[in-house]
Tab-separated table of C-alpha atoms in Angstrom:
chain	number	residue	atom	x	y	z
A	1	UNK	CA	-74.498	-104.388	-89.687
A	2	UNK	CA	-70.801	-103.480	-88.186
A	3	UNK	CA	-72.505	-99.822	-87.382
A	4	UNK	CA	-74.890	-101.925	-84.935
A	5	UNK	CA	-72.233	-103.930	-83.278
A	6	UNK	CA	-69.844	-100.736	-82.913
A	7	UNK	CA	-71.904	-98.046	-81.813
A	8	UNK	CA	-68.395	-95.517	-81.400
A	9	UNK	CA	-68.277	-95.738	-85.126
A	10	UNK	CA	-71.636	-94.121	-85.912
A	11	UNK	CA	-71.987	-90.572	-87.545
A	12	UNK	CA	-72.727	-88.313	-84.663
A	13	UNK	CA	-76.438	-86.362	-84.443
A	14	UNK	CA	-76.742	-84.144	-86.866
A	15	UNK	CA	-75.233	-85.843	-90.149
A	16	UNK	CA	-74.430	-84.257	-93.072
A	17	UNK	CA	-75.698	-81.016	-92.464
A	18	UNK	CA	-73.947	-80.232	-89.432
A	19	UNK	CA	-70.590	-81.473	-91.154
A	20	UNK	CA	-71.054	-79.321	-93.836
A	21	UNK	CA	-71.373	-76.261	-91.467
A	22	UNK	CA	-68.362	-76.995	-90.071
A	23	UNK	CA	-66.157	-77.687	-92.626
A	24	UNK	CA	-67.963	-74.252	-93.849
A	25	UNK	CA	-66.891	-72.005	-90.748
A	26	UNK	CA	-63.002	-73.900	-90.755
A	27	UNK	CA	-62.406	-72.818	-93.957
A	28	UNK	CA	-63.519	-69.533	-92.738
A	29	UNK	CA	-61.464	-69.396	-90.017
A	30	UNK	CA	-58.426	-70.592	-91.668
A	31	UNK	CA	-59.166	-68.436	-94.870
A	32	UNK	CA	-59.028	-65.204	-92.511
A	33	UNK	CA	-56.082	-66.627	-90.807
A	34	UNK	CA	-54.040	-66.754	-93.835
A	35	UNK	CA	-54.620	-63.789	-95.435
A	36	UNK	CA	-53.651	-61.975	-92.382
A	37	UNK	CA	-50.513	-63.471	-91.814
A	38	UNK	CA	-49.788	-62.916	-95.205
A	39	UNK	CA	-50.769	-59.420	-95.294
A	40	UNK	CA	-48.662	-59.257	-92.319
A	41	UNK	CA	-45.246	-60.899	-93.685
A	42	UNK	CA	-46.413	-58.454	-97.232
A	43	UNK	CA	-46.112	-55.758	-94.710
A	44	UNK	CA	-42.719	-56.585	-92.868
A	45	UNK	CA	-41.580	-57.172	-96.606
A	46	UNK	CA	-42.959	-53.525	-97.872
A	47	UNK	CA	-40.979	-51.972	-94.733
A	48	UNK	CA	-37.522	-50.608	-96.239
A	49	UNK	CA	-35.481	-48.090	-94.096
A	50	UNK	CA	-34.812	-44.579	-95.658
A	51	UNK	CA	-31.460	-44.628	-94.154
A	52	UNK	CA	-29.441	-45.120	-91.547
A	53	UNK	CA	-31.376	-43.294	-89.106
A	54	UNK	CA	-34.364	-44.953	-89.245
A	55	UNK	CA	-34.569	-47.700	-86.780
A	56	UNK	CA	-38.083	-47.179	-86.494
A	57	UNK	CA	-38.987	-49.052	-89.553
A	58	UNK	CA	-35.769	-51.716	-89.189
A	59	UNK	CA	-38.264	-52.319	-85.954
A	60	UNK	CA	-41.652	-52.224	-87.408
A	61	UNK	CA	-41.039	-54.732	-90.018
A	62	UNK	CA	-39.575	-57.133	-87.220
A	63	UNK	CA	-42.804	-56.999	-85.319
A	64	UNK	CA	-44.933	-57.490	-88.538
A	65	UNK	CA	-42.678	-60.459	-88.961
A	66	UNK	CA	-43.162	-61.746	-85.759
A	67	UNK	CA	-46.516	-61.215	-85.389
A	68	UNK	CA	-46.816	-62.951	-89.132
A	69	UNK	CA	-44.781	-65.925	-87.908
A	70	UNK	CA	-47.510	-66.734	-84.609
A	71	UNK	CA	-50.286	-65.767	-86.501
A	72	UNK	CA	-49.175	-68.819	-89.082
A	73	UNK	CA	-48.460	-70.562	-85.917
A	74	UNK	CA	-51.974	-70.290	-84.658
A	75	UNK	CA	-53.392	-71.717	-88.386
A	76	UNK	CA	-51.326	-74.389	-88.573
A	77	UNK	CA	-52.288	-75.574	-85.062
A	78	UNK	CA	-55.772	-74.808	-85.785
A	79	UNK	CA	-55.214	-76.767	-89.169
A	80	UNK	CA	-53.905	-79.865	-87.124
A	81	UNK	CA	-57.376	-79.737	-84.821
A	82	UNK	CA	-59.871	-79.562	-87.369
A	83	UNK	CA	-58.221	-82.233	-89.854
A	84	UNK	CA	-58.139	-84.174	-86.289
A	85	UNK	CA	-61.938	-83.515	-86.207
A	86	UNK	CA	-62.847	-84.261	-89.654
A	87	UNK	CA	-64.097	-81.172	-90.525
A	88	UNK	CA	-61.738	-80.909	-93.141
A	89	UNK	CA	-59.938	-83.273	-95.774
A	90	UNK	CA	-56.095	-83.151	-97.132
A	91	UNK	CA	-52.951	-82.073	-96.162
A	92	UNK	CA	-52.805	-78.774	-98.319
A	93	UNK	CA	-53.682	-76.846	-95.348
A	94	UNK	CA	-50.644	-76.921	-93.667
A	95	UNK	CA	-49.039	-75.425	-96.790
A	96	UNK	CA	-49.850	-71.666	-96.665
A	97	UNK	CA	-48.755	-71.158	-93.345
A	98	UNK	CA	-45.774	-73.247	-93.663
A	99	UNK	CA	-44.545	-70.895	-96.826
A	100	UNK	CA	-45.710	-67.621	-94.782
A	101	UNK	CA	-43.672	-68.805	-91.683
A	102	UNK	CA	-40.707	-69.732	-94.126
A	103	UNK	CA	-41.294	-65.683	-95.490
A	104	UNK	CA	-41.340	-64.442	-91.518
A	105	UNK	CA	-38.604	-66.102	-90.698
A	106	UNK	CA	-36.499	-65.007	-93.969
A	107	UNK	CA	-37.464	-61.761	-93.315
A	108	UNK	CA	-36.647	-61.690	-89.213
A	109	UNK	CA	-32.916	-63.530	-90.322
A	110	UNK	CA	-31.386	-63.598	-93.502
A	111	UNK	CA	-33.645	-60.583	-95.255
A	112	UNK	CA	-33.798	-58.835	-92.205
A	113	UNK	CA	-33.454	-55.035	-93.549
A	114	UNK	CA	-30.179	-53.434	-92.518
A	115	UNK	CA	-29.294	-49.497	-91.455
C-alpha cells in the first residue's frame, strides 16, 4: 500500500535479476582492483637495493608504491559509489584498500628502502 502512495520508493525495472548482475560485475571490479594494488604494494615491498648504487630500484619501488596507493584510491571511491547504489551491502569493502594504502604509504615513508 505505501509502494502505491510513494512511487520513488519502488524497485526499479528489472528487479532482482538486474541487481544481482550488478552486485555480480562490482565485486568484479573491486576484486580486480584489489589484487592489483596489492600485487603492486607486494612489488614495491619485494624491491630491495643491492647497494648503494642502485637508485634505480630505491625508485622503482616508490612508483609501485605510488601507483599502489591511487590504485586503492580508485577502489575505495568506487567502493563508496556502488554501496551508494545498492549494489553492494556492508562496510568490509573499504577495508582492503584501506590496509593496502596503510602498506603504500609505510613503504613510500617510514619503510621507504634506503642506499
Amino acid at each position: 500500500m505505501d509502494e502505491e502512495r510513494n512511487p520513488a520508493r519502488q524497485r526499479p525495472v528489472g528487479g532482482a535479476a538486474s541487481h544481482g548482475m550488478g552486485t555480480a560485475v562490482c565485486v568484479l571490479v573491486l576484486a580486480v582492483g584489489n589484487l592489483a594494488s596489492g600485487y603492486l604494494v607486494l612489488l614495491a615491498y619485494a624491491a630491495q637495493p643491492r647497494g648503494p648504487w642502485d637508485g634505480e630500484t630505491v625508485a622503482h619501488s616508490g612508483i609501485a608504491a605510488g601507483l599502489a596507493l591511487t590504485l586503492t584510491v580508485v577502489t575505495a571511491l568506487l567502493s563508496g559509489v556502488f554501496m551508494k547504489a545498492e549494489w553492494l551491502g556492508g562496510r568490509g569493502w573499504f577495508a582492503l584498500p584501506a590496509v593496502a594504502a596503510l602498506a603504500a604509504i609505510l613503504r613510500l615513508t617510514l619503510l621507504a628502502p634506503a642506499l
